[in-house]
Structure formats: structure tokens, C-alpha cells
XYZ file of C-alpha atoms in Angstrom:
746
model
C 0.000 0.000 0.000
C 2.714 2.457 1.000
C 4.722 1.587 -2.091
C 1.748 2.451 -4.316
C 1.283 5.741 -2.487
C 5.023 6.384 -2.820
C 4.810 5.862 -6.572
C 1.867 8.294 -6.828
C 3.769 10.911 -4.778
C 6.842 10.616 -7.008
C 4.869 10.727 -10.281
C 2.607 13.634 -9.270
C 5.160 15.574 -7.247
C 4.734 18.720 -9.363
C 0.962 18.807 -8.883
C 1.369 18.246 -5.162
C 3.809 21.172 -5.091
C 1.070 23.460 -6.470
C -1.353 22.308 -3.749
C 1.340 22.925 -1.132
C 1.901 26.486 -2.377
C -1.838 27.208 -2.156
C -1.907 26.008 1.464
C 1.113 28.188 2.235
C -0.657 31.298 0.890
C -3.753 30.454 2.957
C -1.556 29.904 6.023
C 0.168 33.262 5.557
C -3.231 34.948 5.892
C -4.027 32.832 8.970
C -0.862 33.993 10.726
C -2.138 37.586 10.592
C -5.198 36.434 12.598
C -3.203 35.021 15.533
C -3.885 36.540 18.952
C -2.381 36.186 22.432
C -4.258 35.138 25.583
C -3.133 35.989 29.138
C -6.405 35.846 31.083
C -6.124 33.226 33.838
C -9.867 32.499 33.731
C -9.472 31.329 30.096
C -7.138 28.570 31.327
C -9.939 26.991 33.356
C -13.230 25.324 32.298
C -16.115 27.806 32.126
C -18.475 25.441 33.973
C -16.162 25.246 37.003
C -17.783 26.726 40.119
C -14.767 28.906 40.893
C -14.838 30.339 37.355
C -18.577 31.074 37.612
C -17.951 32.898 40.892
C -15.092 34.797 39.268
C -17.326 36.052 36.449
C -20.112 36.858 38.909
C -17.620 38.980 40.793
C -16.566 40.773 37.613
C -20.100 41.369 36.365
C -21.704 42.438 39.626
C -18.932 44.402 41.284
C -17.180 45.838 38.246
C -13.734 44.666 39.266
C -11.301 43.490 36.650
C -8.013 43.494 38.479
C -5.928 46.317 39.762
C -2.743 48.185 39.177
C -0.212 49.134 41.824
C 1.976 52.160 41.244
C 5.056 51.796 43.396
C 6.711 55.088 44.301
C 10.198 54.713 45.756
C 13.100 57.034 46.543
C 16.351 55.983 44.948
C 19.721 56.858 46.416
C 19.572 60.575 45.757
C 20.318 63.704 47.785
C 17.488 65.649 46.125
C 14.714 63.730 47.943
C 15.260 61.689 51.108
C 11.717 61.173 52.473
C 8.613 59.834 50.699
C 6.550 62.231 52.861
C 7.947 65.172 50.887
C 4.954 67.387 49.885
C 6.289 67.539 46.295
C 5.945 63.766 45.985
C 2.446 63.791 47.474
C 1.421 66.580 45.080
C 2.730 64.578 42.118
C 0.854 61.486 43.304
C -2.388 63.425 43.677
C -1.984 64.947 40.220
C -1.457 61.490 38.720
C -4.524 60.126 40.515
C -6.731 62.960 39.313
C -5.859 62.277 35.700
C -6.274 58.498 36.122
C -9.747 58.964 37.629
C -10.845 60.573 34.389
C -10.113 57.329 32.500
C -13.147 55.198 31.672
C -11.338 52.036 32.792
C -10.459 53.361 36.287
C -13.111 52.908 38.972
C -11.127 54.327 41.877
C -7.659 55.217 43.153
C -6.268 55.539 46.656
C -3.020 56.751 48.236
C -1.683 58.825 51.125
C -2.378 61.895 48.959
C -6.123 61.183 49.224
C -5.838 60.953 53.017
C -4.157 64.352 53.108
C -6.974 65.963 51.123
C -9.668 64.194 53.171
C -8.256 65.310 56.533
C -6.682 68.683 55.681
C -9.110 69.628 52.920
C -6.125 70.327 50.682
C -2.654 69.063 49.869
C -0.048 69.489 52.621
C 2.307 72.468 52.419
C 5.100 71.085 54.574
C 6.422 67.895 56.176
C 4.822 68.668 59.548
C 1.347 68.575 58.037
C 2.097 65.234 56.410
C 3.346 63.805 59.717
C 0.254 65.144 61.477
C -2.101 63.275 59.108
C -0.114 60.045 59.204
C 0.026 60.083 63.029
C -3.780 60.207 63.086
C -3.997 56.866 61.284
C -4.103 53.485 63.047
C -0.690 51.738 62.776
C -2.024 48.990 60.476
C -3.504 51.552 58.052
C -0.325 53.635 58.027
C 1.882 50.564 57.541
C -0.277 49.472 54.639
C 0.415 52.670 52.693
C 3.911 53.827 53.580
C 7.094 51.908 54.381
C 8.617 51.975 57.862
C 11.730 53.834 56.681
C 9.635 56.341 54.668
C 11.380 55.407 51.440
C 8.357 54.143 49.479
C 4.594 54.278 49.118
C 1.916 52.990 46.717
C -1.013 54.191 44.662
C -3.792 51.602 44.350
C -5.686 51.810 41.045
C -8.863 49.746 40.694
C -9.666 48.875 37.089
C -12.735 47.958 35.117
C -11.671 46.805 31.648
C -12.151 44.002 29.158
C -9.445 41.387 29.597
C -8.291 41.073 26.032
C -4.985 41.738 24.367
C -5.834 45.115 22.835
C -7.481 46.489 25.990
C -4.590 45.304 28.158
C -1.956 46.977 25.971
C -3.990 50.185 25.671
C -4.592 50.519 29.419
C -1.008 49.699 30.361
C 0.499 52.135 27.861
C -2.003 54.817 28.828
C -1.112 54.600 32.528
C 2.613 54.530 31.694
C 2.188 57.744 29.672
C 0.405 59.404 32.569
C 3.228 58.386 34.933
C 5.799 59.872 32.557
C 3.781 63.104 32.338
C 3.682 63.461 36.109
C 6.233 65.824 37.584
C 7.787 63.550 40.199
C 10.908 65.037 41.819
C 14.255 63.848 40.521
C 15.439 60.749 42.365
C 11.971 59.206 42.653
C 11.386 55.899 40.851
C 7.834 54.984 39.782
C 7.008 51.398 38.700
C 3.667 50.148 37.373
C 3.064 46.656 38.774
C 0.222 44.592 40.285
C -2.229 42.560 38.173
C -1.997 44.929 35.220
C 1.798 45.207 35.197
C 2.367 41.476 35.597
C -0.209 40.505 32.958
C 1.221 43.012 30.482
C 4.732 41.688 31.021
C 3.520 38.116 30.458
C 1.863 39.201 27.193
C 4.989 41.066 26.092
C 7.178 38.086 26.925
C 4.830 35.659 25.136
C 5.203 37.665 21.946
C 8.965 38.051 22.289
C 9.504 34.457 23.388
C 7.592 33.009 20.442
C 9.654 34.956 17.911
C 12.942 34.390 19.727
C 12.504 30.658 20.356
C 11.394 29.969 16.789
C 14.372 31.873 15.416
C 16.874 30.166 17.720
C 15.419 26.689 17.174
C 15.642 27.314 13.429
C 19.286 28.361 13.728
C 20.118 25.300 15.852
C 18.466 22.968 13.361
C 20.242 24.651 10.418
C 23.666 24.355 12.108
C 23.133 20.677 12.923
C 21.951 19.913 9.404
C 24.904 21.821 7.935
C 27.295 19.790 10.061
C 25.881 16.437 8.980
C 24.991 17.198 5.359
C 28.054 19.362 4.591
C 26.095 21.426 2.064
C 23.726 24.415 2.416
C 21.760 23.232 -0.646
C 21.469 19.585 0.461
C 20.481 20.784 3.933
C 17.350 22.339 2.417
C 15.980 18.892 1.500
C 14.692 18.117 5.040
C 14.525 21.781 6.118
C 12.108 23.271 3.553
C 9.284 20.774 4.280
C 9.707 21.602 7.949
C 9.348 25.336 7.282
C 6.202 24.606 5.295
C 4.836 22.588 8.230
C 5.504 25.355 10.776
C 3.962 28.077 8.601
C 0.885 25.932 7.955
C 0.509 25.105 11.642
C 0.613 28.749 12.787
C -1.611 29.758 9.897
C -4.261 27.161 10.667
C -4.124 28.146 14.358
C -5.029 31.678 13.298
C -7.795 30.472 10.986
C -9.244 28.185 13.690
C -9.090 30.906 16.364
C -6.598 29.044 18.584
C -4.865 31.725 20.691
C -1.224 31.815 21.693
C -1.042 31.381 25.461
C 1.665 30.268 27.854
C 1.405 26.719 26.430
C 0.721 27.195 22.715
C 3.422 29.871 22.353
C 5.913 26.992 22.346
C 4.303 25.258 19.349
C 6.503 26.885 16.689
C 9.795 25.881 18.321
C 8.427 22.422 19.160
C 7.292 21.691 15.608
C 10.697 22.796 14.335
C 12.379 20.444 16.796
C 10.089 17.453 16.273
C 9.180 17.886 12.613
C 12.751 17.859 11.339
C 13.061 14.274 12.560
C 10.642 13.078 9.858
C 12.465 14.848 7.049
C 15.865 13.605 8.268
C 14.789 9.946 8.201
C 13.270 10.213 4.708
C 16.328 12.095 3.416
C 18.803 9.637 4.925
C 16.995 6.629 3.481
C 16.859 8.292 0.062
C 20.625 8.883 -0.005
C 21.243 5.395 1.355
C 19.285 3.896 -1.560
C 21.048 6.182 -4.033
C 24.347 4.917 -2.638
C 23.238 1.404 -3.579
C 22.936 2.500 -7.206
C 19.164 2.962 -7.484
C 17.692 5.636 -9.769
C 16.276 8.933 -8.469
C 12.663 7.759 -8.653
C 13.424 4.298 -7.240
C 15.343 5.791 -4.307
C 12.488 8.219 -3.600
C 9.899 5.420 -3.711
C 12.008 3.231 -1.435
C 12.529 6.086 1.024
C 8.794 6.796 1.231
C 7.726 3.136 1.291
C 10.250 1.751 3.784
C 10.920 4.781 5.988
C 7.254 5.647 5.670
C 6.313 2.552 7.664
C 8.367 3.583 10.666
C 7.538 7.254 10.104
C 3.819 6.522 9.989
C 4.017 4.453 13.168
C 6.153 7.095 14.869
C 3.808 9.887 13.804
C 0.748 7.925 14.971
C 2.220 7.160 18.394
C 3.468 10.730 18.864
C 0.096 12.106 17.839
C -1.579 9.555 20.139
C 0.519 10.855 23.042
C -0.421 14.438 22.217
C -4.080 13.551 21.694
C -4.205 12.531 25.349
C -3.889 16.238 26.167
C -7.274 16.817 24.527
C -9.056 14.864 27.273
C -7.920 17.456 29.792
C -10.521 19.827 31.187
C -7.906 22.597 31.051
C -8.538 24.673 27.884
C -4.837 25.551 27.522
C -3.875 21.857 27.266
C -6.716 21.178 24.829
C -5.482 24.003 22.619
C -1.925 22.700 22.882
C -3.116 19.226 21.894
C -4.926 20.453 18.766
C -1.963 22.641 17.763
C 0.658 19.916 18.205
C -1.379 17.170 16.535
C -2.101 19.461 13.623
C 1.537 20.589 13.472
C 2.992 17.091 13.583
C 0.503 15.829 11.028
C 1.443 18.643 8.661
C 5.167 18.139 9.321
C 4.902 14.392 8.596
C 2.798 15.015 5.483
C 5.280 17.565 4.161
C 8.184 15.212 4.951
C 6.633 12.399 2.899
C 5.352 14.539 0.018
C 7.847 17.402 -0.293
C 11.129 15.819 0.880
C 11.513 13.198 -1.922
C 10.698 15.808 -4.570
C 13.303 18.173 -3.127
C 15.882 15.374 -2.890
C 15.447 14.629 -6.595
C 15.542 18.338 -7.442
C 18.708 18.813 -5.330
C 20.508 15.986 -7.119
C 19.489 17.251 -10.532
C 20.634 20.765 -9.631
C 23.952 19.490 -8.244
C 24.592 17.386 -11.322
C 23.546 19.904 -14.008
C 24.638 23.188 -12.402
C 27.417 22.258 -9.976
C 28.649 19.259 -12.018
C 28.864 17.040 -8.909
C 27.566 13.496 -8.476
C 28.729 12.440 -4.995
C 26.315 10.578 -2.762
C 26.454 11.450 0.942
C 26.216 8.849 3.714
C 24.764 9.652 7.115
C 22.961 6.451 7.865
C 24.963 3.982 5.786
C 28.121 2.107 6.614
C 30.487 4.695 5.200
C 30.316 7.459 7.804
C 32.308 7.775 11.044
C 29.194 8.148 13.134
C 27.859 4.871 11.715
C 31.049 3.157 12.891
C 30.358 4.295 16.455
C 26.875 2.808 16.346
C 28.250 -0.359 14.780
C 30.524 -0.725 17.824
C 27.544 -0.100 20.122
C 25.587 -2.813 18.308
C 28.448 -5.289 18.737
C 28.720 -4.481 22.470
C 24.992 -5.026 23.044
C 25.066 -8.194 20.949
C 27.800 -9.588 23.225
C 26.235 -8.485 26.521
C 22.580 -7.355 26.392
C 22.168 -7.807 30.166
C 24.818 -5.141 30.831
C 22.783 -2.617 28.844
C 19.668 -3.504 30.836
C 21.571 -3.170 34.130
C 22.726 0.350 33.218
C 19.120 1.298 32.443
C 18.016 -0.181 35.791
C 20.548 1.884 37.770
C 19.461 5.117 36.078
C 15.829 4.213 36.795
C 16.591 3.758 40.497
C 18.091 7.236 40.761
C 15.132 8.641 38.802
C 12.612 7.076 41.187
C 14.278 8.951 44.047
C 14.124 12.199 42.058
C 10.439 11.640 41.241
C 9.649 11.650 44.964
C 10.860 15.274 45.114
C 8.411 16.641 42.513
C 6.295 19.732 43.375
C 3.778 21.917 41.486
C 3.668 25.669 40.740
C 0.922 27.230 38.604
C 0.859 30.930 39.557
C 1.524 33.130 36.530
C 3.477 35.576 38.653
C 6.044 32.857 39.407
C 6.640 32.363 35.698
C 8.278 35.770 35.297
C 11.998 36.378 36.036
C 12.460 37.780 39.542
C 14.893 40.463 38.376
C 12.246 42.406 36.446
C 11.374 45.821 37.987
C 7.679 44.865 38.188
C 8.424 41.712 40.179
C 10.987 43.426 42.392
C 8.469 46.210 43.097
C 5.790 43.650 43.963
C 8.221 41.888 46.291
C 9.036 45.186 48.009
C 5.329 45.986 48.384
C 4.757 42.640 50.070
C 7.668 43.039 52.466
C 7.058 46.716 53.272
C 3.247 47.025 53.216
C 2.114 43.527 54.162
C 1.142 42.699 50.588
C -1.580 43.896 48.246
C -2.740 40.488 47.036
C -6.477 40.101 47.288
C -8.809 37.201 48.038
C -12.535 37.866 47.742
C -15.311 36.107 49.625
C -18.604 36.264 47.735
C -21.796 36.192 49.827
C -25.217 35.563 48.273
C -28.474 36.045 50.205
C -32.053 37.205 49.778
C -31.029 40.560 51.216
C -27.505 41.251 52.456
C -28.801 44.236 54.482
C -30.166 41.809 57.062
C -28.684 43.001 60.412
C -28.018 39.410 61.499
C -26.004 38.735 58.339
C -24.050 41.992 58.698
C -23.108 41.032 62.277
C -22.020 37.593 61.107
C -19.871 39.231 58.427
C -18.239 41.415 61.068
C -17.611 38.414 63.323
C -16.165 36.456 60.402
C -13.823 39.343 59.530
C -12.540 39.591 63.081
C -11.869 35.849 63.225
C -9.897 36.076 59.979
C -7.831 39.027 61.217
C -7.205 37.300 64.543
C -5.482 34.510 62.595
C -3.354 36.891 60.521
C -0.191 35.106 61.631
C -1.593 31.988 59.905
C -3.345 33.416 56.850
C -1.110 36.471 56.079
C -4.159 38.798 56.046
C -3.355 42.363 57.121
C -6.568 44.135 56.072
C -10.242 43.262 55.542
C -13.041 45.287 54.010
C -16.803 44.651 54.002
C -20.189 46.359 54.340
C -19.956 45.689 58.090
C -16.939 48.031 58.220
C -18.883 50.679 56.279
C -21.782 50.453 58.750
C -19.464 50.552 61.797
C -17.685 53.592 60.353
C -21.010 55.463 60.047
C -22.726 54.462 63.271
C -20.073 52.919 65.485
C -22.199 49.793 65.817
C -24.452 47.475 63.761
C -28.039 48.780 64.055
C -31.065 46.456 64.132
C -32.817 48.665 61.572
C -32.300 47.386 58.002
C -33.109 50.823 56.634
C -30.200 52.328 58.543
C -27.880 49.688 57.147
C -29.240 50.399 53.674
C -28.546 54.094 54.136
C -24.957 53.385 55.240
C -24.021 51.076 52.372
C -25.893 52.896 49.594
C -23.603 53.330 46.588
C -20.901 51.100 48.092
C -18.844 49.024 45.642
C -19.029 46.153 48.145
C -22.685 45.367 47.466
C -24.669 44.526 44.329
C -27.341 46.890 43.049
C -30.192 44.540 44.088
C -28.620 43.817 47.510
C -28.540 40.081 46.771
C -24.746 39.865 46.947
C -21.883 41.397 48.862
C -18.180 40.751 49.149
C -15.506 40.638 51.807
C -12.094 41.719 50.569
C -9.068 40.160 52.237
C -5.710 41.788 51.558
C -2.342 40.320 52.396
C 0.668 38.435 51.107
C -0.777 35.351 49.423
C 1.034 35.130 46.087
C 4.524 35.933 47.353
C 4.816 32.727 49.390
C 5.728 29.221 48.205
C 3.132 27.127 46.398
C 2.685 24.834 49.410
C 2.247 27.844 51.734
C -0.194 29.397 49.254
C -2.200 26.147 49.173
C -2.257 26.073 52.980
C -3.611 29.646 53.150
C -6.361 28.921 50.607
C -7.286 25.746 52.491
C -7.529 27.846 55.662
C -10.022 30.191 53.972
C -12.091 27.233 52.753
C -12.233 25.777 56.270
C -13.045 29.189 57.750
C -16.052 29.507 55.423
C -17.237 25.980 56.265
C -17.195 26.590 60.012
C -18.560 30.163 59.831
C -21.997 30.694 61.389
C -23.942 32.492 58.674
C -27.787 32.501 58.592
C -29.534 29.598 56.779
C -29.883 30.085 53.035
C -26.795 32.273 52.769
C -24.198 31.016 50.271
C -20.565 31.897 50.941
C -17.716 31.072 48.531
C -14.196 32.120 47.624
C -13.682 34.050 44.395
C -11.138 36.137 42.498
C -7.887 35.541 40.649
C -5.891 34.389 43.670
C -8.403 31.641 44.321
C -8.381 30.682 40.626
C -4.653 30.032 40.974
C -5.376 27.640 43.834
C -8.080 25.833 41.849
C -5.729 25.584 38.876
C -3.078 23.975 41.077
C -5.505 21.243 42.148
C -6.589 20.666 38.563
C -2.992 20.391 37.345
C -2.307 17.680 39.931
C -5.456 15.798 38.881
C -4.839 16.226 35.155
C -1.189 15.161 35.426
C -2.050 11.628 36.509
C -5.035 11.285 34.197
C -3.311 12.569 31.042
C -0.113 10.624 31.693
C -1.970 7.358 32.249
C -4.353 7.681 29.318
C -1.626 8.983 26.992
C 0.592 6.020 27.810
C -2.257 3.535 27.337
C -3.184 5.043 23.960
C 0.415 4.832 22.714
C 0.781 1.235 23.959
C -2.471 0.257 22.247
C -1.368 1.861 18.969
C 1.982 0.026 19.079
C 0.396 -3.348 19.840
C -2.265 -2.768 17.177
C 0.376 -2.036 14.519
C 2.913 -4.784 15.327
C 0.851 -7.416 17.241
C 3.934 -9.091 18.694
C 4.321 -8.700 22.487
C 8.134 -8.862 22.714
C 8.634 -6.635 19.674
C 6.103 -4.145 21.024
C 7.776 -4.129 24.438
C 11.126 -3.431 22.778
C 9.540 -0.409 21.093
C 7.697 1.036 24.089
C 10.346 0.591 26.806
C 12.256 3.745 25.729
C 9.126 5.829 26.195
C 8.522 4.470 29.725
C 12.129 4.920 30.743
C 12.408 8.308 29.003
C 9.369 9.573 30.936
C 10.623 8.135 34.251
C 14.140 9.521 33.831
C 12.729 12.933 32.892
C 10.458 13.117 35.943
C 13.411 12.065 38.083
C 15.471 14.868 36.555
C 12.690 17.387 37.309
C 12.644 16.348 40.950
C 16.426 16.470 41.301
C 16.673 19.814 39.441
C 13.805 21.393 41.404
C 11.591 21.985 38.349
C 7.912 21.949 39.419
C 4.966 20.787 37.358
C 2.976 23.741 35.991
C -0.094 23.997 33.750
C 2.325 23.961 30.816
C 4.159 20.859 32.054
C 1.026 18.950 33.093
C 1.017 17.102 29.776
C 4.777 16.651 29.475
C 4.750 12.950 30.406
C 2.204 12.181 27.688
C 4.285 14.198 25.218
C 7.535 12.410 26.086
C 5.740 9.063 25.831
C 4.520 9.995 22.363
C 7.974 11.167 21.290
C 10.036 8.491 23.028
C 8.398 5.536 21.339
C 9.595 6.797 17.940
C 13.231 5.903 18.578
C 12.518 2.350 19.661
C 10.184 1.988 16.692
C 12.821 3.019 14.141
C 15.392 0.590 15.582
C 12.885 -2.271 15.840
C 11.532 -1.734 12.353
C 15.020 -1.814 10.791
C 15.988 -4.827 12.921
C 12.981 -6.799 11.658
C 13.627 -5.691 8.088
C 17.233 -6.967 8.277
C 16.145 -10.139 10.078
C 13.577 -10.957 7.377
C 16.227 -10.440 4.699
C 18.441 -13.058 6.344
C 20.990 -10.705 7.935
C 22.933 -12.685 10.606
C 23.806 -9.558 12.603
C 20.585 -7.515 12.372
C 21.138 -5.652 15.642
C 24.487 -4.298 14.434
C 23.110 -3.305 11.032
C 20.008 -1.727 12.598
C 22.017 0.488 14.942
C 24.583 1.230 12.230
C 21.923 2.323 9.740
C 19.198 4.099 11.740
C 21.256 4.967 14.831
C 22.852 8.034 13.185
C 19.480 9.167 11.841
C 17.967 8.869 15.331
C 20.916 10.795 16.739
C 20.581 13.612 14.190
C 16.815 13.668 14.664
C 17.170 13.752 18.465
C 19.743 16.541 18.236
C 17.510 18.646 16.036
C 14.419 17.857 18.131
C 16.202 18.626 21.389
C 17.756 21.663 19.701
C 14.292 22.971 18.944
C 13.277 22.413 22.557
C 16.494 23.873 23.944
C 15.721 27.042 22.006
C 12.973 27.534 24.591
C 15.755 28.170 27.133
C 16.097 31.595 25.531
C 12.552 32.436 26.655
C 12.129 34.989 29.412
C 9.100 33.279 30.920
C 10.233 30.663 33.419
C 7.429 28.254 32.460
C 8.503 28.178 28.805
C 12.174 27.970 29.820
C 11.459 24.927 32.012
C 9.228 23.404 29.350
C 12.078 23.426 26.833
C 14.602 22.062 29.302
C 12.351 19.199 30.414
C 11.392 18.194 26.868
C 15.042 18.272 25.733
C 15.984 16.010 28.646
C 13.046 13.773 27.745
C 14.278 13.461 24.147
C 17.837 12.559 25.163
C 16.579 10.194 27.869
C 14.300 8.406 25.387
C 17.075 8.247 22.784
C 19.571 6.828 25.262
C 17.003 4.304 26.498
C 16.304 3.281 22.878
C 20.011 2.707 22.209
C 20.360 0.591 25.367
C 17.106 -1.224 26.022
C 15.496 -1.814 22.607
C 18.515 -3.600 21.056
C 19.063 -5.569 24.275
C 15.466 -6.871 24.329
C 15.562 -7.709 20.615
C 18.893 -9.478 21.022
C 17.596 -11.526 23.957
C 14.448 -12.444 22.000
C 15.994 -13.284 18.626
C 19.687 -13.821 19.428
C 19.467 -17.547 20.140
C 17.388 -18.171 17.031
C 19.929 -16.293 14.865
C 22.873 -18.156 16.468
C 21.144 -21.480 15.854
C 20.592 -20.625 12.178
C 24.259 -19.595 11.832
C 25.440 -22.925 13.325
C 23.166 -24.865 10.987
């Protein structure tokens, strides 16, 4: 069947080239439709209770995140105290202009306190000190640092969370900061939800372009080294470029956004897709070296390599398809993108590569007057000699190879016990960025400005009994501040206490006090309690403990019957995402592995042969997880599907070796294990280098999650390759070695 298809591809290669060019033009348009996604809520299922609460919070209370403007004195003799009236005047001026923006719902700073108490801006330092001394210590410490070197402006936002709105709002606030006449020596940094999200978006865009460019350069250098010719190198490279362009184009046409997971697709397709073209190219030149014609060599390359390539592509795609069963939208999008990308890369490798190989030879012969045939996978190259020696060593002592694999697995099991998780977007940004450093300073100096919201639903939240219960709940939370990191709470109970000094029994009085408050819905069916503190700046385990505390506090709280109380907001979404990542990790890994195993057994239907193929993927995944634990790399939403991906990729190497072994065995070769390693070993090595090179390009990314993703996948590729070189030949030798020896003796 494959041979007939191969013949059709060779005969109609020019027509297929026209179809390919049409798809490229269509893909070029699709690339212009690509968009970036940074909204955390879009990484979670819409029907999740926490996501519903999050959107309820946004719709009813108009909140859509916040911005923190960090004002700090640098080492400068011009200004030495943040209480300087010139600084406060500049802050007030900035706030006044920001309040005119349609996306700003409110701002607050020490400048507002000055105007509220003095009725004007302070004229000297004594007036500033007077106002600050009137404040309770916790309120003063929440706005100004103990050494009077920094303060903050809190900007509450109400905006659409899409790429264009995010960029517009961020740039607009930055322009207003630049326009403000802060004294020389004062540093102003825009951070908080807005600043962090903008930086993630900016890094996503930069990282995609940078990683694709670097992975392309790595692949080109490796191909140049092995093929020794810039023209010959294009044979496997051009189909790959076509595959990447088509993948990104179809993502744009299908409306698949680029998020923290799918941004890596370009570099990954470059790394993985080149493997297909390399194997087809190597087999073509190997057949040409045997004296076959251009068309015969192309047909043989497609027909014979196509078997292993088809199996490898199917198992890899099967591993990636497992991501689609995830309830996390980001992993579903990654699954569709990778499956589509690999399918296109494999299709281009089979259709375009042979045509280019023929064209390259014709060009070299007619224009450059050269007829040499290169050898990467045959018995003429130095690298083939190394793999020939490896084959002889494993043939002599297969148990030694298995023992080495067992020792590595033991170390990896220890490393796997050290694995942790980390899903917070803030932790995926380099800590040396000004926005992150400012946020860290805010947490250490002001107790933190992270926010957790408690959403309360009732028939009427003005019920005096409910308001008292809210007040009691707040006080219990603040009493445990040493446990939960809360330094400030805000609710309608505080508004009522501020007006009357107590909670009245009269609902009308309560209604009068909270009228127009942003803490209550317009129909008085919902209200919120805002908890501020340092929640995101702690470790993931500490963060989980704090969120679990809030969940228990709500469960044991004594609210009136019929009142529904639940956690909401972005901080809580991070906690929910962490739980989902842990659940999805086991589910995706298990199902992905089972799918790949089923595909292998369905294709080859021989238990021992199938085991020889799939062992590299098991060991590659185990060794990679062990490396993550030993290197301190946590599982994130991006890495949740990494085991399934390594399983899908790792089986390819064992499949190529096994397929060539069986081919040589059926042809009567008395040393099939040596010939198999000698012939496909170099191709696997080149393919693994280019694949890992594509992944290692992700190390150039600024986002920590993408950086770790590349490092882990590169380790997974090398681990799977090494396992394939050790374990697959050893199992095949143990299974067929005695039979071959018996035939030789006879």
C-alpha cells in the first residue's frame, strides 16, 4: 500500500507542489489572525464553580483586576523622604488624571488621606506627619514603608481582559506616569495585576519569535554539520518550514490563541518535525548509494521509511491527543496545535522531501557538475562506525545494557519523589524584572496587596443578622493573621461601623450606610468581603495552605440559613488551577501512555517486539520526571502534559530501531542488531539533536514556564534516545539472538 502511495507521490510531485503552495498562501493569511491570551480564567473550564464565581464577581462588582503604582526614593540627595509634599502633590496629580479614564473605577493613596483630613494638599512635612500620626498603625503601615522610602497608589480597574485592551490601558497609565512631575530621584514602577499581565503578554510575543528563530538556527547548524552542504540541507529543512507556517496559519484560521502553552508550538514543531524529514532524506541517499535511480530511491525512502515514520507519527500524535481529554482549555489548545503541526510536518516530509531530494541531485549534477552521494545512515560514515561498535557491544552483553538502564531508573525514582507543582503566573516571570521586584518590596514593606474575595449571596444582604455575622467572620480572619497572612479586611460591616459605630437592628439604617458602596450589588442580593495580604509571594505549598484555611473558615462560619458563601477572584483561581494540574497530570499521563501502547500493539501485534519499542518511552518519561525532581523543576499547567508528550515522542526511537531490525532479520541478515544500529542509529541521533535543539531554544525564553518546558522536553528526548540505544537492542537481542545463532550454526 505504502509503495503504491510512494509511486503516486513521485509521479505527481509537481501537482502536489502546487497544492502545497496554495496552502502556504492560505496559512500566511491565517498567521495575521493570531492573537495572544493571558487571562487566567481562560485557562480553566467555564463550567467550574470557581470560574462562575469569578465572572459573577466581575459582572456584579465591576472589578477586573488592579494596578499598583510603586513610588520609591532611589539613592539621591534631592529627595530623602517619601513624605515630601512635592511627591504627594505629584501622586495626587497622577490620581486625578487616572480617575478621568473610563477604565479606572477608583484610586487611593496617602495623597487622598491628606486631602480628606486637611481639605487640601499638605504644604510642609509637619502637616504630612500630622495626618499620618492620626492613622491606626495597620492603616499607616499598609500605605507607607517603615523607613519612609516608598509608598503605593492603588488603582482599581474595570476593563475588558483582552490583548488590545490590556496593551492600551497599560500604555495609557505609563504615559500618565511619565507626564507626572515627580521630583528627581523618585522611581515609579507600574506593577500589580496589570503590570504582571502586560509583562507576560509582552514576553509571550517576544519568546515566540525568539525561540522559533533560535530553534531554526540550531536545526540549520546541525543539518549543515551532517549534510556538509547548504543546498542539500534544504531537503529536510524546507518541508519543515512549510509545516511550521501551515501550523501557525491554521491556528489563526481556527481561532486558537497563543497562550503560555501554545506559544511553544513553533519551536516544538521545528524540533520534532525535522526528525521526519531527516529519516526520509537519509533513506533516500542510502538507496542512491546502492545504485538505485532517483525515482526508485524516492519510492524506497517513502515506502520503507514511511512505515516507521507513519508508526512514529501515529504514536506521537496519540501521546499528544491525550492532552485533549484534559478539562484545562490551555492543554486542549496545545493538543490540537501539536497534533495538527505534527501531522502537517509528517505530510510535508513524505510529500515534499523526496521531490526536493530529486531536485537537489538534478541541480547538483547539471549546475554544480557534482555526483557524490552522501552517507549519514549507511556504513560509510564515522558516526555509523560508532553505532556499529555499540551494536556489537549489546550483541555480546545485552544484560549489561539492561543493568545500566536499571541503575538510572533507580536514581530517577528517588528524584520523582521530590516533585512539586507551581501554577501561579506571577512565578513564571523572572524575579529580576522591575515589576516583580516592586511587587516583592510591596509585600515586604506594606504587608502585601494580594487580594482574596469572599462572595456572599443572600435574599437581602442588608439583614442586620447577616451583617453582624460578616463582622464576626472578619474579626476571626484578622485574629489569625499570623496563619493566613491577612493584614486588612473590608466589608459592608466596616462601612456600617464607620457610620454608626455599631451594627443597628434597623435594616433601613444599614441600607442608608451602604448605599452606593462598591461592596454590594445593586439589588442587595450579593456582597463581598475583601481580604488583603501576602498570598502570592509565598511558596506554592504555603499558598495552598492559606487557601485551604479560607475554605475551612467559610465551612465553620456561622452564617444565617440560606446564605451562600464562597471564595472568588484571581488568587483563588490560581489555587483551583493547582488542584486541577495535579489531577490532570495523573489522568493525562496514564491515558496517553495507554493510547500509545495500544497503537503500538495494534500495529505490530507481537508482544516482545512491542515491548522493545515502548520501553524507551517508559524509561524516558521516568528519567525525565526524576530529573525534574532532582533539578527542582515543578509541574505547571504547561508541564502537566509533558509525560504524555515524552511518551509519544520516546516511542519513535525504539520503533525506528525495531523496524530496521525486523527488516534486516527478514532479509536473512545474521547480525541484524548491528546493522540496525549502524543504519538508523545516526538518523535517530541527528533527529534527536535537532528535536532537542528545537526544545532547547525555549531556554532563551524569558518566561520561566517556557524555559522549564524546553529544558524538560530536551531532557526527555535525550533520555528516550539513550534508552532506545540501550534497552530496545538488548530486548531484541535476547528475544531473537538464540534463534539467529542457531541458524548460523546450521
